PDB file of C-alpha atoms in Angstrom:
ATOM      1  CA  UNK K   1      90.251  98.354 108.880  1.00  0.00           C
ATOM      2  CA  UNK K   2      88.270  95.161 108.474  1.00  0.00           C
ATOM      3  CA  UNK K   3      89.712  92.024 109.984  1.00  0.00           C
ATOM      4  CA  UNK K   4      92.500  93.764 111.882  1.00  0.00           C
ATOM      5  CA  UNK K   5      90.007  95.985 113.720  1.00  0.00           C
ATOM      6  CA  UNK K   6      87.961  92.940 114.710  1.00  0.00           C
ATOM      7  CA  UNK K   7      91.061  91.082 115.891  1.00  0.00           C
ATOM      8  CA  UNK K   8      92.308  94.015 117.952  1.00  0.00           C
ATOM      9  CA  UNK K   9      88.861  94.688 119.434  1.00  0.00           C
ATOM     10  CA  UNK K  10      88.488  91.028 120.379  1.00  0.00           C
ATOM     11  CA  UNK K  11      91.980  91.016 121.854  1.00  0.00           C
ATOM     12  CA  UNK K  12      91.192  94.015 124.039  1.00  0.00           C
ATOM     13  CA  UNK K  13      87.893  92.513 125.178  1.00  0.00           C
ATOM     14  CA  UNK K  14      89.655  89.323 126.227  1.00  0.00           C
ATOM     15  CA  UNK K  15      92.266  91.202 128.207  1.00  0.00           C
ATOM     16  CA  UNK K  16      90.191  94.070 129.528  1.00  0.00           C
ATOM     17  CA  UNK K  17      88.912  92.365 132.682  1.00  0.00           C
ATOM     18  CA  UNK K  18      92.370  91.582 134.009  1.00  0.00           C
ATOM     19  CA  UNK K  19      93.517  93.701 136.953  1.00  0.00           C
ATOM     20  CA  UNK K  20      97.093  93.963 135.693  1.00  0.00           C
ATOM     21  CA  UNK K  21      98.078  95.636 132.440  1.00  0.00           C
ATOM     22  CA  UNK K  22     101.314  96.898 130.989  1.00  0.00           C
ATOM     23  CA  UNK K  23     102.454  99.555 128.580  1.00  0.00           C
ATOM     24  CA  UNK K  24     105.854  99.746 126.984  1.00  0.00           C
ATOM     25  CA  UNK K  25     108.525 101.690 128.845  1.00  0.00           C
ATOM     26  CA  UNK K  26     111.147 102.947 126.406  1.00  0.00           C
ATOM     27  CA  UNK K  27     112.654 100.797 123.641  1.00  0.00           C
ATOM     28  CA  UNK K  28     111.228  97.332 123.122  1.00  0.00           C
ATOM     29  CA  UNK K  29     113.897  94.809 124.121  1.00  0.00           C
ATOM     30  CA  UNK K  30     111.959  91.590 124.653  1.00  0.00           C
ATOM     31  CA  UNK K  31     109.281  89.673 122.818  1.00  0.00           C
ATOM     32  CA  UNK K  32     105.787  89.159 124.159  1.00  0.00           C
ATOM     33  CA  UNK K  33     104.836  85.597 125.058  1.00  0.00           C
ATOM     34  CA  UNK K  34     101.641  83.635 125.444  1.00  0.00           C
ATOM     35  CA  UNK K  35     100.809  82.617 128.994  1.00  0.00           C
ATOM     36  CA  UNK K  36      97.696  80.461 128.899  1.00  0.00           C
ATOM     37  CA  UNK K  37      94.983  82.629 127.359  1.00  0.00           C
ATOM     38  CA  UNK K  38      96.941  85.843 127.967  1.00  0.00           C
ATOM     39  CA  UNK K  39      99.761  87.692 126.237  1.00  0.00           C
ATOM     40  CA  UNK K  40     102.371  88.768 128.759  1.00  0.00           C
ATOM     41  CA  UNK K  41     105.640  90.691 128.843  1.00  0.00           C
ATOM     42  CA  UNK K  42     109.027  89.663 130.243  1.00  0.00           C
ATOM     43  CA  UNK K  43     107.871  90.580 133.772  1.00  0.00           C
ATOM     44  CA  UNK K  44     104.790  88.384 133.525  1.00  0.00           C
ATOM     45  CA  UNK K  45     102.378  91.306 133.208  1.00  0.00           C
ATOM     46  CA  UNK K  46      99.300  90.987 130.990  1.00  0.00           C
ATOM     47  CA  UNK K  47      99.699  93.373 128.053  1.00  0.00           C
ATOM     48  CA  UNK K  48      96.875  95.610 126.841  1.00  0.00           C
ATOM     49  CA  UNK K  49      97.911  97.586 123.772  1.00  0.00           C
ATOM     50  CA  UNK K  50      96.754 101.048 122.662  1.00  0.00           C
ATOM     51  CA  UNK K  51      97.147 101.068 118.909  1.00  0.00           C
ATOM     52  CA  UNK K  52      97.035 103.181 115.766  1.00  0.00           C
ATOM     53  CA  UNK K  53      97.101 102.338 112.042  1.00  0.00           C
ATOM     54  CA  UNK K  54      99.998 103.501 109.824  1.00  0.00           C
ATOM     55  CA  UNK K  55      99.855 102.104 106.280  1.00  0.00           C
ATOM     56  CA  UNK K  56     100.947 103.948 103.113  1.00  0.00           C
ATOM     57  CA  UNK K  57      98.491 102.930 100.395  1.00  0.00           C
ATOM     58  CA  UNK K  58      99.954 104.507  97.265  1.00  0.00           C
ATOM     59  CA  UNK K  59     103.286 104.188  95.508  1.00  0.00           C
ATOM     60  CA  UNK K  60     105.997 103.934  96.664  1.00  0.00           C
ATOM     61  CA  UNK K  61     104.033 102.418  99.616  1.00  0.00           C
ATOM     62  CA  UNK K  62     106.537 103.347 102.310  1.00  0.00           C
ATOM     63  CA  UNK K  63     105.733 105.841 105.113  1.00  0.00           C
ATOM     64  CA  UNK K  64     108.951 107.706 104.331  1.00  0.00           C
ATOM     65  CA  UNK K  65     107.737 111.015 105.797  1.00  0.00           C
ATOM     66  CA  UNK K  66     107.161 109.432 109.214  1.00  0.00           C
ATOM     67  CA  UNK K  67     110.219 110.030 111.398  1.00  0.00           C
ATOM     68  CA  UNK K  68     111.528 109.911 114.938  1.00  0.00           C
ATOM     69  CA  UNK K  69     109.603 113.025 115.941  1.00  0.00           C
ATOM     70  CA  UNK K  70     106.343 111.353 114.897  1.00  0.00           C
ATOM     71  CA  UNK K  71     107.176 108.153 116.784  1.00  0.00           C
ATOM     72  CA  UNK K  72     108.010 110.180 119.882  1.00  0.00           C
ATOM     73  CA  UNK K  73     104.702 112.019 119.571  1.00  0.00           C
ATOM     74  CA  UNK K  74     102.724 108.764 119.453  1.00  0.00           C
ATOM     75  CA  UNK K  75     104.642 107.369 122.418  1.00  0.00           C
ATOM     76  CA  UNK K  76     104.028 110.552 124.414  1.00  0.00           C
ATOM     77  CA  UNK K  77     100.306 110.252 123.640  1.00  0.00           C
ATOM     78  CA  UNK K  78     100.281 106.756 125.154  1.00  0.00           C
ATOM     79  CA  UNK K  79     100.272 104.621 122.020  1.00  0.00           C
ATOM     80  CA  UNK K  80     102.012 101.287 122.491  1.00  0.00           C
ATOM     81  CA  UNK K  81     101.169  99.532 119.223  1.00  0.00           C
ATOM     82  CA  UNK K  82     100.742 100.249 115.521  1.00  0.00           C
ATOM     83  CA  UNK K  83      99.485  98.242 112.615  1.00  0.00           C
ATOM     84  CA  UNK K  84     101.995  98.757 109.834  1.00  0.00           C
ATOM     85  CA  UNK K  85     101.950  96.986 106.548  1.00  0.00           C
ATOM     86  CA  UNK K  86     103.025  95.913 103.139  1.00  0.00           C
ATOM     87  CA  UNK K  87     101.225  96.434  99.863  1.00  0.00           C
ATOM     88  CA  UNK K  88     101.432  93.404  97.569  1.00  0.00           C
ATOM     89  CA  UNK K  89     102.054  95.579  94.505  1.00  0.00           C
ATOM     90  CA  UNK K  90     105.046  97.132  96.239  1.00  0.00           C
ATOM     91  CA  UNK K  91     106.440  93.852  97.547  1.00  0.00           C
ATOM     92  CA  UNK K  92     106.088  91.724  94.396  1.00  0.00           C
ATOM     93  CA  UNK K  93     105.767  94.115  91.435  1.00  0.00           C
ATOM     94  CA  UNK K  94     106.317  91.236  88.977  1.00  0.00           C
ATOM     95  CA  UNK K  95     105.539  87.531  89.462  1.00  0.00           C
ATOM     96  CA  UNK K  96     108.239  86.021  91.670  1.00  0.00           C
ATOM     97  CA  UNK K  97     110.274  89.256  91.642  1.00  0.00           C
ATOM     98  CA  UNK K  98     110.461  90.827  95.115  1.00  0.00           C
ATOM     99  CA  UNK K  99     111.328  94.426  95.867  1.00  0.00           C
ATOM    100  CA  UNK K 100     113.527  93.714  98.871  1.00  0.00           C
ATOM    101  CA  UNK K 101     114.520  97.349  99.304  1.00  0.00           C
ATOM    102  CA  UNK K 102     110.855  98.064 100.055  1.00  0.00           C
ATOM    103  CA  UNK K 103     110.656  95.118 102.465  1.00  0.00           C
ATOM    104  CA  UNK K 104     113.684  96.486 104.314  1.00  0.00           C
ATOM    105  CA  UNK K 105     112.053  99.931 104.484  1.00  0.00           C
ATOM    106  CA  UNK K 106     109.081  98.458 106.350  1.00  0.00           C
ATOM    107  CA  UNK K 107     111.462  96.468 108.576  1.00  0.00           C
ATOM    108  CA  UNK K 108     113.308  99.708 109.336  1.00  0.00           C
ATOM    109  CA  UNK K 109     109.993 101.384 110.110  1.00  0.00           C
ATOM    110  CA  UNK K 110     109.255  98.642 112.636  1.00  0.00           C
ATOM    111  CA  UNK K 111     112.718  99.201 114.137  1.00  0.00           C
ATOM    112  CA  UNK K 112     112.003 102.924 114.492  1.00  0.00           C
ATOM    113  CA  UNK K 113     108.700 102.363 116.275  1.00  0.00           C
ATOM    114  CA  UNK K 114     110.297  99.770 118.544  1.00  0.00           C
ATOM    115  CA  UNK K 115     112.843 102.328 119.727  1.00  0.00           C
ATOM    116  CA  UNK K 116     109.930 104.318 121.130  1.00  0.00           C
ATOM    117  CA  UNK K 117     108.167 101.389 122.781  1.00  0.00           C
ATOM    118  CA  UNK K 118     105.574 100.946 120.027  1.00  0.00           C
ATOM    119  CA  UNK K 119     105.059  97.313 119.063  1.00  0.00           C
ATOM    120  CA  UNK K 120     103.764  96.425 115.612  1.00  0.00           C
ATOM    121  CA  UNK K 121     101.228  94.169 113.938  1.00  0.00           C
ATOM    122  CA  UNK K 122     102.535  93.384 110.447  1.00  0.00           C
ATOM    123  CA  UNK K 123      99.752  93.452 107.863  1.00  0.00           C
ATOM    124  CA  UNK K 124      99.521  92.665 104.169  1.00  0.00           C
ATOM    125  CA  UNK K 125      97.093  95.410 103.312  1.00  0.00           C
ATOM    126  CA  UNK K 126      94.517  95.982 100.633  1.00  0.00           C
ATOM    127  CA  UNK K 127      91.303  97.994 100.207  1.00  0.00           C
ATOM    128  CA  UNK K 128      89.012  96.457  97.650  1.00  0.00           C
ATOM    129  CA  UNK K 129      91.325  94.311  95.568  1.00  0.00           C
ATOM    130  CA  UNK K 130      93.599  96.704  93.738  1.00  0.00           C
ATOM    131  CA  UNK K 131      93.659  99.580  91.285  1.00  0.00           C
ATOM    132  CA  UNK K 132      92.986  97.346  88.268  1.00  0.00           C
ATOM    133  CA  UNK K 133      89.284  97.204  89.219  1.00  0.00           C
ATOM    134  CA  UNK K 134      89.081 100.983  89.127  1.00  0.00           C
ATOM    135  CA  UNK K 135      89.698 101.729  92.804  1.00  0.00           C
ATOM    136  CA  UNK K 136      91.426 100.393  95.870  1.00  0.00           C
ATOM    137  CA  UNK K 137      94.942  99.297  96.567  1.00  0.00           C
ATOM    138  CA  UNK K 138      96.838  96.111  97.228  1.00  0.00           C
ATOM    139  CA  UNK K 139      97.180  93.569  94.451  1.00  0.00           C
ATOM    140  CA  UNK K 140      99.487  94.151  91.483  1.00  0.00           C
ATOM    141  CA  UNK K 141      98.088  94.196  87.954  1.00  0.00           C
ATOM    142  CA  UNK K 142      99.638  90.803  87.137  1.00  0.00           C
ATOM    143  CA  UNK K 143      97.578  89.168  89.923  1.00  0.00           C
ATOM    144  CA  UNK K 144      94.321  90.905  88.927  1.00  0.00           C
ATOM    145  CA  UNK K 145      92.701  88.490  86.509  1.00  0.00           C
ATOM    146  CA  UNK K 146      89.057  89.572  86.642  1.00  0.00           C
ATOM    147  CA  UNK K 147      87.082  92.622  85.590  1.00  0.00           C
ATOM    148  CA  UNK K 148      85.531  93.330  88.984  1.00  0.00           C
ATOM    149  CA  UNK K 149      86.792  93.120  92.551  1.00  0.00           C
ATOM    150  CA  UNK K 150      84.552  90.120  93.271  1.00  0.00           C
ATOM    151  CA  UNK K 151      85.916  88.296  90.217  1.00  0.00           C
ATOM    152  CA  UNK K 152      89.465  89.066  91.316  1.00  0.00           C
ATOM    153  CA  UNK K 153      88.774  87.569  94.737  1.00  0.00           C
ATOM    154  CA  UNK K 154      87.151  84.501  93.215  1.00  0.00           C
ATOM    155  CA  UNK K 155      90.267  83.971  91.092  1.00  0.00           C
ATOM    156  CA  UNK K 156      92.372  84.319  94.246  1.00  0.00           C
ATOM    157  CA  UNK K 157      90.424  81.681  96.192  1.00  0.00           C
ATOM    158  CA  UNK K 158      90.514  79.400  93.137  1.00  0.00           C
ATOM    159  CA  UNK K 159      94.298  79.943  92.865  1.00  0.00           C
ATOM    160  CA  UNK K 160      93.895  80.906  89.221  1.00  0.00           C
ATOM    161  CA  UNK K 161      97.175  81.095  87.333  1.00  0.00           C
ATOM    162  CA  UNK K 162      98.955  84.303  86.473  1.00  0.00           C
ATOM    163  CA  UNK K 163     100.790  84.755  83.179  1.00  0.00           C
ATOM    164  CA  UNK K 164     103.818  82.882  84.545  1.00  0.00           C
ATOM    165  CA  UNK K 165     101.714  79.793  85.256  1.00  0.00           C
ATOM    166  CA  UNK K 166     101.820  80.142  89.072  1.00  0.00           C
ATOM    167  CA  UNK K 167      98.583  80.366  91.029  1.00  0.00           C
ATOM    168  CA  UNK K 168      98.066  83.854  92.456  1.00  0.00           C
ATOM    169  CA  UNK K 169      97.154  82.576  95.928  1.00  0.00           C
ATOM    170  CA  UNK K 170     100.249  80.365  95.947  1.00  0.00           C
ATOM    171  CA  UNK K 171     102.295  83.415  94.954  1.00  0.00           C
ATOM    172  CA  UNK K 172     100.815  85.388  97.849  1.00  0.00           C
ATOM    173  CA  UNK K 173     101.701  82.620 100.322  1.00  0.00           C
ATOM    174  CA  UNK K 174     105.219  82.434  98.873  1.00  0.00           C
ATOM    175  CA  UNK K 175     105.522  86.177  99.363  1.00  0.00           C
ATOM    176  CA  UNK K 176     104.871  85.743 103.097  1.00  0.00           C
ATOM    177  CA  UNK K 177     107.517  83.002 103.141  1.00  0.00           C
ATOM    178  CA  UNK K 178     109.963  85.428 101.537  1.00  0.00           C
ATOM    179  CA  UNK K 179     109.208  88.445 103.743  1.00  0.00           C
ATOM    180  CA  UNK K 180     109.218  86.892 107.210  1.00  0.00           C
ATOM    181  CA  UNK K 181     112.933  85.916 107.296  1.00  0.00           C
ATOM    182  CA  UNK K 182     113.853  89.505 106.428  1.00  0.00           C
ATOM    183  CA  UNK K 183     111.743  90.730 109.336  1.00  0.00           C
ATOM    184  CA  UNK K 184     113.190  88.051 111.633  1.00  0.00           C
ATOM    185  CA  UNK K 185     116.719  89.154 110.802  1.00  0.00           C
ATOM    186  CA  UNK K 186     116.030  92.828 111.482  1.00  0.00           C
ATOM    187  CA  UNK K 187     117.119  94.497 114.754  1.00  0.00           C
ATOM    188  CA  UNK K 188     113.511  95.085 115.771  1.00  0.00           C
ATOM    189  CA  UNK K 189     112.256  91.529 115.252  1.00  0.00           C
ATOM    190  CA  UNK K 190     111.224  91.201 118.900  1.00  0.00           C
ATOM    191  CA  UNK K 191     109.071  94.288 118.479  1.00  0.00           C
ATOM    192  CA  UNK K 192     106.639  92.453 116.188  1.00  0.00           C
ATOM    193  CA  UNK K 193     103.629  91.173 118.117  1.00  0.00           C
ATOM    194  CA  UNK K 194     101.974  89.315 115.264  1.00  0.00           C
ATOM    195  CA  UNK K 195     101.146  88.946 111.578  1.00  0.00           C
ATOM    196  CA  UNK K 196      97.833  89.797 109.887  1.00  0.00           C
ATOM    197  CA  UNK K 197      97.826  87.609 106.752  1.00  0.00           C
ATOM    198  CA  UNK K 198      95.234  89.550 104.735  1.00  0.00           C
ATOM    199  CA  UNK K 199      93.453  92.785 105.562  1.00  0.00           C
ATOM    200  CA  UNK K 200      89.931  92.343 104.172  1.00  0.00           C
ATOM    201  CA  UNK K 201      89.373  88.921 102.587  1.00  0.00           C
ATOM    202  CA  UNK K 202      86.089  89.165 100.659  1.00  0.00           C
ATOM    203  CA  UNK K 203      84.330  85.960  99.536  1.00  0.00           C
ATOM    204  CA  UNK K 204      84.265  86.945  95.880  1.00  0.00           C
ATOM    205  CA  UNK K 205      81.677  86.026  93.265  1.00  0.00           C
ATOM    206  CA  UNK K 206      81.503  82.283  93.904  1.00  0.00           C
ATOM    207  CA  UNK K 207      79.102  82.286  96.865  1.00  0.00           C
ATOM    208  CA  UNK K 208      75.315  82.782  96.645  1.00  0.00           C
ATOM    209  CA  UNK K 209      73.226  85.265  98.642  1.00  0.00           C
ATOM    210  CA  UNK K 210      73.345  86.178 101.531  1.00  0.00           C
ATOM    211  CA  UNK K 211      77.147  85.950 101.223  1.00  0.00           C
ATOM    212  CA  UNK K 212      78.614  89.323 100.349  1.00  0.00           C
ATOM    213  CA  UNK K 213      81.664  91.467 101.027  1.00  0.00           C
ATOM    214  CA  UNK K 214      80.397  92.718 104.392  1.00  0.00           C
ATOM    215  CA  UNK K 215      78.018  89.905 105.339  1.00  0.00           C
ATOM    216  CA  UNK K 216      78.624  86.594 107.135  1.00  0.00           C
ATOM    217  CA  UNK K 217      79.514  83.754 104.787  1.00  0.00           C
ATOM    218  CA  UNK K 218      80.126  80.543 106.766  1.00  0.00           C
ATOM    219  CA  UNK K 219      80.803  78.417 103.686  1.00  0.00           C
ATOM    220  CA  UNK K 220      83.624  80.767 102.697  1.00  0.00           C
ATOM    221  CA  UNK K 221      84.937  81.394 106.211  1.00  0.00           C
ATOM    222  CA  UNK K 222      85.085  77.692 107.078  1.00  0.00           C
ATOM    223  CA  UNK K 223      86.267  76.662 103.620  1.00  0.00           C
ATOM    224  CA  UNK K 224      88.452  78.712 101.290  1.00  0.00           C
ATOM    225  CA  UNK K 225      89.399  81.324 103.886  1.00  0.00           C
ATOM    226  CA  UNK K 226      90.340  78.791 106.558  1.00  0.00           C
ATOM    227  CA  UNK K 227      92.405  76.826 104.020  1.00  0.00           C
ATOM    228  CA  UNK K 228      94.211  79.997 102.978  1.00  0.00           C
ATOM    229  CA  UNK K 229      95.007  80.938 106.586  1.00  0.00           C
ATOM    230  CA  UNK K 230      96.404  77.469 107.293  1.00  0.00           C
ATOM    231  CA  UNK K 231      98.677  77.817 104.271  1.00  0.00           C
ATOM    232  CA  UNK K 232      99.952  81.232 105.367  1.00  0.00           C
ATOM    233  CA  UNK K 233     100.549  80.035 108.933  1.00  0.00           C
ATOM    234  CA  UNK K 234     102.462  77.010 107.643  1.00  0.00           C
ATOM    235  CA  UNK K 235     104.531  79.221 105.320  1.00  0.00           C
ATOM    236  CA  UNK K 236     105.451  81.588 108.142  1.00  0.00           C
ATOM    237  CA  UNK K 237     106.360  78.768 110.509  1.00  0.00           C
ATOM    238  CA  UNK K 238     108.420  77.048 107.821  1.00  0.00           C
ATOM    239  CA  UNK K 239     110.888  79.945 107.948  1.00  0.00           C
TER     240      UNK K 239
END
């Protein structure tokens, strides 16, 4: 949903006018690379991906009922990509305490899909902010400092401190820094085509009309959001 859909749609539009396209043939064994403005495979072919979303949004947050038969079904239907993801509450249930068994479950899920030629976009997913605001999924209770979703997002962009004294946005960036090496060390690391830092980043309560959750907000997009993305990118590359 949200940002990931826009990114994938834009990606397909950019690649759609190329005469050559590629779909995965059997297990993924090589990483995709950037060739100028295109993404290409090991044979130099421009890659156009046919994707599906697979994210478990409630505890224990792992798609444990999805198995080899399901992966084979998707591959037989022509799917070559899937957005799979982590839930913050499942990854960092307490401040600075990571549930690595869960991280490895998602890494194993990527490995499974890769064996059937389905590449993955790794997403840190949320709908709304989290259950503390009465609905949604994503953020743990310890990182939910407001009463409403918009207040929670404003606290996130302001890097307000959790009970342990660490800013919640800084904690989120550190979580990316913790997760990526585990993914890199997994057998299916080459299967990962990219990272989606945050599913639906809303501007929060700190921006005046016409800024809203589903409306353009240049001040936010060019300010707090851009700063956050630079921090996540730097954290990932630092690993």
